[in-house]
Tab-separated table of C-alpha atoms in Angstrom:
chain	number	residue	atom	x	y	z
A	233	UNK	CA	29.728	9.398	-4.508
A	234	UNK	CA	28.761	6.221	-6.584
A	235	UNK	CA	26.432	3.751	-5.202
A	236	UNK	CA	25.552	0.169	-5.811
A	237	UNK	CA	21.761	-1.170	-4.998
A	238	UNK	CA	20.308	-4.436	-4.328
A	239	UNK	CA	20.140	-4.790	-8.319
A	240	UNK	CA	21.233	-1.847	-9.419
A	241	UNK	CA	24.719	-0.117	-9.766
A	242	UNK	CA	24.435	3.815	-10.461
A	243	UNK	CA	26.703	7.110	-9.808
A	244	UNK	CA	22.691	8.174	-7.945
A	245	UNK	CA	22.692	4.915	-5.710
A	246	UNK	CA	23.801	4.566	-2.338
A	247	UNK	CA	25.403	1.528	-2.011
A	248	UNK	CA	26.282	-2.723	-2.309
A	249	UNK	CA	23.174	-4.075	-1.672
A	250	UNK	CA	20.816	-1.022	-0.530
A	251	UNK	CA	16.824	-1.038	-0.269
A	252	UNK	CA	17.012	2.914	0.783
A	253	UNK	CA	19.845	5.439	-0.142
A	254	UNK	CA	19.530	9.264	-0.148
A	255	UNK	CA	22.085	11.646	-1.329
A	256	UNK	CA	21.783	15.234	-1.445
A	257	UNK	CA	17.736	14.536	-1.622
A	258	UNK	CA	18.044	11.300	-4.119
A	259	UNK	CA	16.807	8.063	-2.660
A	260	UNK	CA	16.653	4.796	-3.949
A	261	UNK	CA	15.220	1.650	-2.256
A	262	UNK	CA	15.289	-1.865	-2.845
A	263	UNK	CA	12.739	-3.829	-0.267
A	264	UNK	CA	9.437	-3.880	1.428
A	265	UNK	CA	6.759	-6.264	1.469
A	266	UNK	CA	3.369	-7.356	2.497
A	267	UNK	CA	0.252	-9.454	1.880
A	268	UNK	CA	-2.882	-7.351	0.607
A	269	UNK	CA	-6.045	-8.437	1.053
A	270	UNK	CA	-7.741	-11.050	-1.321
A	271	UNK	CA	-7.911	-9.425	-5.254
A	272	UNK	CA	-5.543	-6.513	-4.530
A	273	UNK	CA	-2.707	-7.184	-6.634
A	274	UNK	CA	-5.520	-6.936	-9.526
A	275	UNK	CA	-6.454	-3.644	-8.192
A	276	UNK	CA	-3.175	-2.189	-8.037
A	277	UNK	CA	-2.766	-2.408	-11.670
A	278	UNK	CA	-6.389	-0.799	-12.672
A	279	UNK	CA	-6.216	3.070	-12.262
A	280	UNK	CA	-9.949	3.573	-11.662
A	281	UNK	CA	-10.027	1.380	-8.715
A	282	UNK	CA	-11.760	2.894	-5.661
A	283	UNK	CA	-8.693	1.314	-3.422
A	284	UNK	CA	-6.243	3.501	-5.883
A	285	UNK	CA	-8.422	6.652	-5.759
A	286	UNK	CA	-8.925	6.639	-2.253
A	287	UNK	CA	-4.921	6.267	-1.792
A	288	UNK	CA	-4.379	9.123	-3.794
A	289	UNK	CA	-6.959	11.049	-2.070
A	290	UNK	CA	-5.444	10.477	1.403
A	291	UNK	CA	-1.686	10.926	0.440
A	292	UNK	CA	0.195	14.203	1.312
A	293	UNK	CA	-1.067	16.304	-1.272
A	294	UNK	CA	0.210	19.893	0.146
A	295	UNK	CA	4.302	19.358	0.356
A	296	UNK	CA	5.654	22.744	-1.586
A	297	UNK	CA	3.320	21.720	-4.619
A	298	UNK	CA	4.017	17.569	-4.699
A	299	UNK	CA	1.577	14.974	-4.477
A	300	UNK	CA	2.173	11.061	-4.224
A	301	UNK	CA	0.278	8.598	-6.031
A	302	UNK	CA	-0.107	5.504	-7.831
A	303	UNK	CA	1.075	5.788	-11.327
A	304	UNK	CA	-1.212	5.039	-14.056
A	305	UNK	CA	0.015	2.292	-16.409
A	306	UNK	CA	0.667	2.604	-19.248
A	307	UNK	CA	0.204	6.075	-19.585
A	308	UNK	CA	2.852	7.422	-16.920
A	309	UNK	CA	5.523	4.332	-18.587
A	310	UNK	CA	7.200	6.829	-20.489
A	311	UNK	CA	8.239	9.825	-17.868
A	312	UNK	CA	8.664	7.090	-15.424
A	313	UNK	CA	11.835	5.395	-18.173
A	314	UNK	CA	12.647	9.561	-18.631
A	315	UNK	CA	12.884	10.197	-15.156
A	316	UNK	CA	14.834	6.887	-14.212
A	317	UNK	CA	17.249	7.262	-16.960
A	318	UNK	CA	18.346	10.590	-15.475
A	319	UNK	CA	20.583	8.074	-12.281
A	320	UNK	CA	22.909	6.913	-16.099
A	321	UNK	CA	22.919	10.019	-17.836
A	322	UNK	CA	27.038	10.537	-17.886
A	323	UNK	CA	27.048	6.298	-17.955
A	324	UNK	CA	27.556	5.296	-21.459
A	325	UNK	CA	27.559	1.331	-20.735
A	326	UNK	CA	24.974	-0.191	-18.818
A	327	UNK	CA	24.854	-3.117	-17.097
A	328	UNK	CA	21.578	-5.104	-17.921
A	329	UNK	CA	19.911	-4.782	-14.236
A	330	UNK	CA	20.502	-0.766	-14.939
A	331	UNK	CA	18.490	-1.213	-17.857
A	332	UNK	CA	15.638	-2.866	-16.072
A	333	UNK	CA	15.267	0.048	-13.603
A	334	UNK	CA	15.092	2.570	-16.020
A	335	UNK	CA	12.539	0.536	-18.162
A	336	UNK	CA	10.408	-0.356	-14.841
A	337	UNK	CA	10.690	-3.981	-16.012
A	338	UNK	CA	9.239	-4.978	-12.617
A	339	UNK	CA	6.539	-2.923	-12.528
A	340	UNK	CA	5.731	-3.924	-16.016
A	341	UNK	CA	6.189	-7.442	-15.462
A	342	UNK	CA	5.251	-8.831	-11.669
A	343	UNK	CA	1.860	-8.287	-10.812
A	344	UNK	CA	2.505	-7.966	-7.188
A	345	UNK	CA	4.288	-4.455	-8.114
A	346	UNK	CA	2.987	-1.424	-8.158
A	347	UNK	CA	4.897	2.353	-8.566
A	348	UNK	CA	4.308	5.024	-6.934
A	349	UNK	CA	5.003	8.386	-7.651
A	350	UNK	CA	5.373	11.783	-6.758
A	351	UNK	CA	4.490	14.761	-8.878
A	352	UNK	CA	4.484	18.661	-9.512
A	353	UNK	CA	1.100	19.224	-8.638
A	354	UNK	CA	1.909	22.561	-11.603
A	355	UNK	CA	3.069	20.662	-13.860
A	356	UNK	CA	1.946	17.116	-13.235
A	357	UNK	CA	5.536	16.112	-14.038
A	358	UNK	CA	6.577	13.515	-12.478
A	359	UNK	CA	9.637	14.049	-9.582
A	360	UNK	CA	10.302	10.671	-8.219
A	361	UNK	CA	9.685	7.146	-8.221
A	362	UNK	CA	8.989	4.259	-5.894
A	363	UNK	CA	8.141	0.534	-6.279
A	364	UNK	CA	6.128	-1.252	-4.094
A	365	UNK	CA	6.662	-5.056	-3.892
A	366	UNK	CA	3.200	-7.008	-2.512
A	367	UNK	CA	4.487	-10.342	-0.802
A	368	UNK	CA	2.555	-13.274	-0.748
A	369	UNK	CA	3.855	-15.302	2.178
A	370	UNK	CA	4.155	-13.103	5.225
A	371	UNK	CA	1.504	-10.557	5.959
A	372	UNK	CA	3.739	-8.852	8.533
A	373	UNK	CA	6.477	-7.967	6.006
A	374	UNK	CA	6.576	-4.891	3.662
A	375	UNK	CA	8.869	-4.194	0.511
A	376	UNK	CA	9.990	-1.163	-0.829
A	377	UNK	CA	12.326	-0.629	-3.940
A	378	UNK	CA	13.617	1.291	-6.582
A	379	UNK	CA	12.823	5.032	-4.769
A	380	UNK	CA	14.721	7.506	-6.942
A	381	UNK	CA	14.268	11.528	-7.470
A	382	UNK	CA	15.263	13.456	-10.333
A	383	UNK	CA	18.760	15.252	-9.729
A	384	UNK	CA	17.028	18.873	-10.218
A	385	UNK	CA	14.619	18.102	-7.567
A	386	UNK	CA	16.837	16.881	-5.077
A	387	UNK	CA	17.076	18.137	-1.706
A	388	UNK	CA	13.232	19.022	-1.564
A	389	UNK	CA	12.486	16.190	0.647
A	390	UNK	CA	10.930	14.359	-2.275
A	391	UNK	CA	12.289	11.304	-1.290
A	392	UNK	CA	10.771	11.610	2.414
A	393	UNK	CA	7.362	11.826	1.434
A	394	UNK	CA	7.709	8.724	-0.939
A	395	UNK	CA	8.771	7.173	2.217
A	396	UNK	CA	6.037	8.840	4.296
A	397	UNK	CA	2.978	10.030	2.655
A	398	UNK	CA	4.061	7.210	-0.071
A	399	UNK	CA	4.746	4.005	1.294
A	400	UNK	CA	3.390	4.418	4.794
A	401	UNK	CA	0.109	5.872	3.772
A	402	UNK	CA	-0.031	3.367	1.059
A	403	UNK	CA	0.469	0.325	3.475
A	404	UNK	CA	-2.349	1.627	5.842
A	405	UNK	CA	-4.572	1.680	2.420
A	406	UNK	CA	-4.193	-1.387	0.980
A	407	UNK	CA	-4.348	-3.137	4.265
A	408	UNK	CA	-6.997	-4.341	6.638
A	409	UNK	CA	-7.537	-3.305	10.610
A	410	UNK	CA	-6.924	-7.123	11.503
A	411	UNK	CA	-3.997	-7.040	9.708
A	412	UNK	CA	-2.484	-3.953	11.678
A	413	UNK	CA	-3.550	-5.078	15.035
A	414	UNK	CA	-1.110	-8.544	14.159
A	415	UNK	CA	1.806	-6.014	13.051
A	416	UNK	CA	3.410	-4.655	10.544
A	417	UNK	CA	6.649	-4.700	9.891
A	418	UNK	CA	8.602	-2.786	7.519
A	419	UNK	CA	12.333	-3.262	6.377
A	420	UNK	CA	15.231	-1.981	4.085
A	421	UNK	CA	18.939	-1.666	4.204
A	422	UNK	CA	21.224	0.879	4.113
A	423	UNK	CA	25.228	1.365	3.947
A	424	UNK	CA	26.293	2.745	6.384
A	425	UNK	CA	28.399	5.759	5.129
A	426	UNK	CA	24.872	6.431	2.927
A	427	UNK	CA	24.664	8.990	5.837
A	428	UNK	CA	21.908	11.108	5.245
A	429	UNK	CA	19.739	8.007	4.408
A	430	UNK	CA	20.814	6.344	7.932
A	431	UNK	CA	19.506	10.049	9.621
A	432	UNK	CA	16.691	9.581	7.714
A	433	UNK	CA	15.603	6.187	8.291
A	434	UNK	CA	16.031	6.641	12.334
A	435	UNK	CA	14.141	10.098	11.975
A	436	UNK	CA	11.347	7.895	10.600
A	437	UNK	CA	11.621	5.074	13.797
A	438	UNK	CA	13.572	2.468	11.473
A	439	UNK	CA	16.240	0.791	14.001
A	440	UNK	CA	18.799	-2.003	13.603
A	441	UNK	CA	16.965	-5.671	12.826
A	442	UNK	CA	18.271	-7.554	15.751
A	443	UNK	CA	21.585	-7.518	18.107
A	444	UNK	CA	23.405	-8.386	14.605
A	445	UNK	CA	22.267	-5.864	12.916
A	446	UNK	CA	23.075	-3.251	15.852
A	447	UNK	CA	26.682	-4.246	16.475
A	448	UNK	CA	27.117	-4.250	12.420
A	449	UNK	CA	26.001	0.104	12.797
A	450	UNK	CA	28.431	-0.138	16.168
A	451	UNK	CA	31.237	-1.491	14.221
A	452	UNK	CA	30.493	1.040	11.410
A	453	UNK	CA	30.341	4.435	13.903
A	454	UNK	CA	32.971	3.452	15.715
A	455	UNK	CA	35.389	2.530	12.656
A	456	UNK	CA	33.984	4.367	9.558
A	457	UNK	CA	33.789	1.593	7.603
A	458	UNK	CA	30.869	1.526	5.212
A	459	UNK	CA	28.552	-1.656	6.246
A	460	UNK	CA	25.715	-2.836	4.994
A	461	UNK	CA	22.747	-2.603	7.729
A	462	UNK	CA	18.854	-3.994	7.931
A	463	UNK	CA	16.438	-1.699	9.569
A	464	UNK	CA	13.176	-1.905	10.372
A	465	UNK	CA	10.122	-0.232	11.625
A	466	UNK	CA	6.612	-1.143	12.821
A	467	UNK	CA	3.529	0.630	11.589
């Protein structure tokens, strides 16, 4: 099935407009975001960071042999272009946002980005990829994009724990108690005949954003047409 995301169009994306899409274990998102506290952004971009190591301490580090992380830049550049490249390998003619995502231009090039990854804990080769987008204006918000597993590894529930032990875990370490308590609010979008990522996302607690929002998934059951939906979820 070919999918189309928020920016991206790929035979390994889900859908028009999508910030989450799994198929057959591949996942890509397109939106999440919050405020971190004061000076984070500059942290998120320094590997030896005590906010960094004690993310990757905490994260999921005993699924079948996979850890999450943050990736270290610029080291991990390289296998995160090789494993992104992987969506366009039968695509001889990219379009120029296809490009970006396989170069990580936003994590390269917007501070308030930051990748996270998840690895063979054997091999240290890196399985999937996920982009975390830090907002600026709304603390209650949270962005998530660009969540993609290599097409060996799908169907290992890679793309889960980049949701789970990855952004969620993530989240509750970059943020403060205060912040929290106020509420946290994370969202994405899905099409709705991406239907494994739709089980997915309401196996996590994501619901329909508003009365729109749940007669758009209404409309979508009850005809089959495929929809584009925002869900969300509080932490």
């Amino acid at each position: 099935m070919k999918l189309v995301s928020a920016a991206f169009v790929s035979s390994f994306f889900f859908s028009n407009v999508v910030i989450l899409s799994f198929n057959g274990g591949a996942f890509h998102v397109n939106s999440l975001s919050f405020e971190p506290p004061t000076g984070f952004t500059k942290l998120l971009k320094t590997s030896t960071t005590s906010t960094i190591a004690a993310f990757s301490d905490n994260s999921n580090n005993n699924n079948n042999g996979i850890s999450i992380d943050v990736a270290r830049l610029p080291q991990d550049l390289k296998e995160i272009r090789h494993c992104r490249a992987t969506a366009f390998a039968d695509k001889p003619r990219l379009l120029q946002s296809e490009r970006d995502f396989i170069n990580a231009s936003q994590v390269t090039t917007d501070p308030h980005v930051t990748c996270l990854v998840a690895r063979s804990e054997e091999s240290r080769r890196i399985l999937g990829t996920a982009d975390c987008r830090i907002g600026s204006k709304r603390r209650s918000n949270v962005l998530v994009n660009n969540v993609y597993v290599l097409p060996d590894q799908r169907g290992k529930g890679i793309g889960k724990l980049l949701m789970t032990a990855g952004v969620d875990q993530f989240v509750m370490a970059t943020t403060t108690t205060e912040q929290r308590q106020q509420g946290m609010k994370i969202t994405l979008t899905v099409q709705t005949q991406n239907k494994p990522a739709l089980s997915l996302y309401q196996q996590l607690g994501y619901v329909p954003n508003g009365p729109a929002n749940a007669l758009v998934l209404g409309i979508a059951q009850a005809t089959g047409a495929d929809l584009l939906v925002e869900m969300y979820k509080n932490l």
